[in-house]
Short mmCIF file of C-alpha atoms in Angstrom, two decimals:
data_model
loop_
_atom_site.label_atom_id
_atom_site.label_comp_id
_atom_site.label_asym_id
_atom_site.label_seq_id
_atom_site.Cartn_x
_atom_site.Cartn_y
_atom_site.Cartn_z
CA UNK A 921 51.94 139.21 23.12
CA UNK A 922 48.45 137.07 23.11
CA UNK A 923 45.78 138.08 21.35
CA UNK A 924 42.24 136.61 20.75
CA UNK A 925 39.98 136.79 18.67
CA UNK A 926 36.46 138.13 19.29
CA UNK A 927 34.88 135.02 19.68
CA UNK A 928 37.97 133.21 21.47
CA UNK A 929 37.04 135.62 24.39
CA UNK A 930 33.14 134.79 24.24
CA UNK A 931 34.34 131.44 24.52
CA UNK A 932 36.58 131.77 27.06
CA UNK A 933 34.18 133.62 29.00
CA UNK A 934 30.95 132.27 29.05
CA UNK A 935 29.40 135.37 27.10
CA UNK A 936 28.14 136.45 23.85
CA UNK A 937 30.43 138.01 20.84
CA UNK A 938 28.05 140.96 21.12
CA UNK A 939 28.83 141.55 24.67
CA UNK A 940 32.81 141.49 24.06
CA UNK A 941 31.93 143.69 21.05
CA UNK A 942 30.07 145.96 23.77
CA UNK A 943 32.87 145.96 26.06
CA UNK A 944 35.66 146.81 22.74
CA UNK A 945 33.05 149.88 21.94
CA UNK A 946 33.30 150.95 26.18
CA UNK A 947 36.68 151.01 25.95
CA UNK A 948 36.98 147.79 28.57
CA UNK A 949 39.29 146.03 26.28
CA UNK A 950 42.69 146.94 23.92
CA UNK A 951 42.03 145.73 20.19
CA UNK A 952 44.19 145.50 17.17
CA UNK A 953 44.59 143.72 14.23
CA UNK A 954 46.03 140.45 13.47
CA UNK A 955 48.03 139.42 10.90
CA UNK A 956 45.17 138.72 8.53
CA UNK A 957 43.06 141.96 9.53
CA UNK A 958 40.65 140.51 12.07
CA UNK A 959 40.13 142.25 15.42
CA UNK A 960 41.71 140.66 17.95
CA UNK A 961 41.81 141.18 22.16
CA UNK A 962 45.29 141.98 23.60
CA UNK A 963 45.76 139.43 26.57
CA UNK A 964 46.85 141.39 29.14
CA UNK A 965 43.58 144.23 28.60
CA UNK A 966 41.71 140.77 28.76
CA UNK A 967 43.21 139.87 32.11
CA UNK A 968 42.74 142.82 33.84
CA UNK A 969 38.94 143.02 32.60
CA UNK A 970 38.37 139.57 34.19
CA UNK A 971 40.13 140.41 37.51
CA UNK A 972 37.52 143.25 37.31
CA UNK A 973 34.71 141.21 36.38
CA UNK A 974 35.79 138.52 39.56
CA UNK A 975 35.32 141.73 41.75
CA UNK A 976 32.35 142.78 40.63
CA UNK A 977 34.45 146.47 40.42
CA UNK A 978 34.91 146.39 43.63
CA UNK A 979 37.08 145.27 46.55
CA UNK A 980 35.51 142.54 48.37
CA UNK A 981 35.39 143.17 52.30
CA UNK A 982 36.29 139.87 53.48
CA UNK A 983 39.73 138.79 53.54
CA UNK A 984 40.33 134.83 52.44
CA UNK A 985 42.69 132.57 51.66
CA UNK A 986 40.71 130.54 48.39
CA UNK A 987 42.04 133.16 45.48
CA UNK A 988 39.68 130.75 43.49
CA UNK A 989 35.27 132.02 43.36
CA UNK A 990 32.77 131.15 41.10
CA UNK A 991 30.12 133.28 41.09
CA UNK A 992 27.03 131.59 39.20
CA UNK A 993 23.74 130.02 39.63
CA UNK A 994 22.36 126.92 41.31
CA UNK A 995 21.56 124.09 38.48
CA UNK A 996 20.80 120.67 40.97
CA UNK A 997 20.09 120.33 44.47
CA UNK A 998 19.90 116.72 45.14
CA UNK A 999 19.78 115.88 48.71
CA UNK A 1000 19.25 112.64 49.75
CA UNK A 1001 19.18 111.79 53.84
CA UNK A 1002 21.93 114.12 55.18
CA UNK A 1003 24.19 114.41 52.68
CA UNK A 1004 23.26 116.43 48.73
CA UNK A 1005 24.62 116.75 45.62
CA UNK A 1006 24.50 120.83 44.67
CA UNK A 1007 25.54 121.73 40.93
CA UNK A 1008 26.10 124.95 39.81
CA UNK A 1009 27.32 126.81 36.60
CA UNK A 1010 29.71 130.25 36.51
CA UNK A 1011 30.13 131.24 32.61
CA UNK A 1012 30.85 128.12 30.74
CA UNK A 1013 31.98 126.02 34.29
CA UNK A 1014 30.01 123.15 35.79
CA UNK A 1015 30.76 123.00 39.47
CA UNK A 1016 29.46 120.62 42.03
CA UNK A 1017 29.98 120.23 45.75
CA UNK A 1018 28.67 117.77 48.44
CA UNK A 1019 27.80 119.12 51.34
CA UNK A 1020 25.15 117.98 54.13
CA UNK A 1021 21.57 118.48 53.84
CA UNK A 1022 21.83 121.19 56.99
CA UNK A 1023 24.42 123.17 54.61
CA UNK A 1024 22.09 123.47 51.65
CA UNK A 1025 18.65 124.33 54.25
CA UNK A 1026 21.06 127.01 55.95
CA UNK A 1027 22.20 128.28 52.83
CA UNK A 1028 18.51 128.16 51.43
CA UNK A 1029 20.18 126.73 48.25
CA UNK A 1030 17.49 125.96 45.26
CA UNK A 1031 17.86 125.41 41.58
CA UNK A 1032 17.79 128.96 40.36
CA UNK A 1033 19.28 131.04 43.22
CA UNK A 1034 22.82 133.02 43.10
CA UNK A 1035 25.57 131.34 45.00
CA UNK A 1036 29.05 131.86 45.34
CA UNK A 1037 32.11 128.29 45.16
CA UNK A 1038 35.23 128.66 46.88
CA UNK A 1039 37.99 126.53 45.69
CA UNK A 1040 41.14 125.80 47.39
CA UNK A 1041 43.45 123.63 46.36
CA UNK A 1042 46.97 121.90 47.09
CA UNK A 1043 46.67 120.93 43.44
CA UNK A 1044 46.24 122.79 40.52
CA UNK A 1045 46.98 121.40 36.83
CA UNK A 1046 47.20 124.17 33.83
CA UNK A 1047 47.78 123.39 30.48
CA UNK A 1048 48.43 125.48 27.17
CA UNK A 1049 47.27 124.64 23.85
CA UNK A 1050 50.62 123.53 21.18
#
């Protein structure tokens, strides 16, 4: 079985130990022990609290095929004749998109404002630590 530590989930989720300590206390998230006494996060109480968190708690309406959102907030809208540059950041990931400048005026995208990234891929590497 995985476990993590305290801060290994912070980490891994873009939040602050106090918040994972919050959500141990709420009973969001399975603890134990490791071998040397520290508290540690069992992986699979982990998983299903981030599949939770993704949803917001709830079942989203629209049906898609991109499994992969990013909820987060708008860091850089550079547009520059009709094509821009939009950054944004969900939790500890940088994502950035081109688009034209008519996607980011319809979308009334601005540094600061909530927006949702939608990922699909044919291609998706995953690697492990040793």
């Amino acid at each position: 079985m995985t476990e993590f530590r305290i801060r290994e989930v912070a980490r891994l989720l873009g939040v602050s130990d106090d918040t994972v300590r919050r959500w141990v206390n709420d009973g969001k998230l399975t603890t134990g022990t490791d071998a040397s006494g520290v508290q540690v996060v069992d992986g699979r109480s982990l998983a299903e609290h981030v599949k939770h968190l993704a949803t917001g708690g709830d079942e989203d309406p629209v049906r898609r095929s991109a499994r992969n959102t990013f909820t987060g907030i708008v860091t850089k809208v550079d547009v520059d004749g009709v094509m821009a540059v939009v950054e944004m950041h969900s939790g500890p990931h940088r994502l950035v998109s081109i688009m034209t400048r008519e996607a980011v005026e319809e979308l009334e995208l601005e540094v600061g404002s909530r927006a949702t990234a939608l990922v699909k891929s044919t291609h998706v590497i995953v690697e492990t630590p040793r």
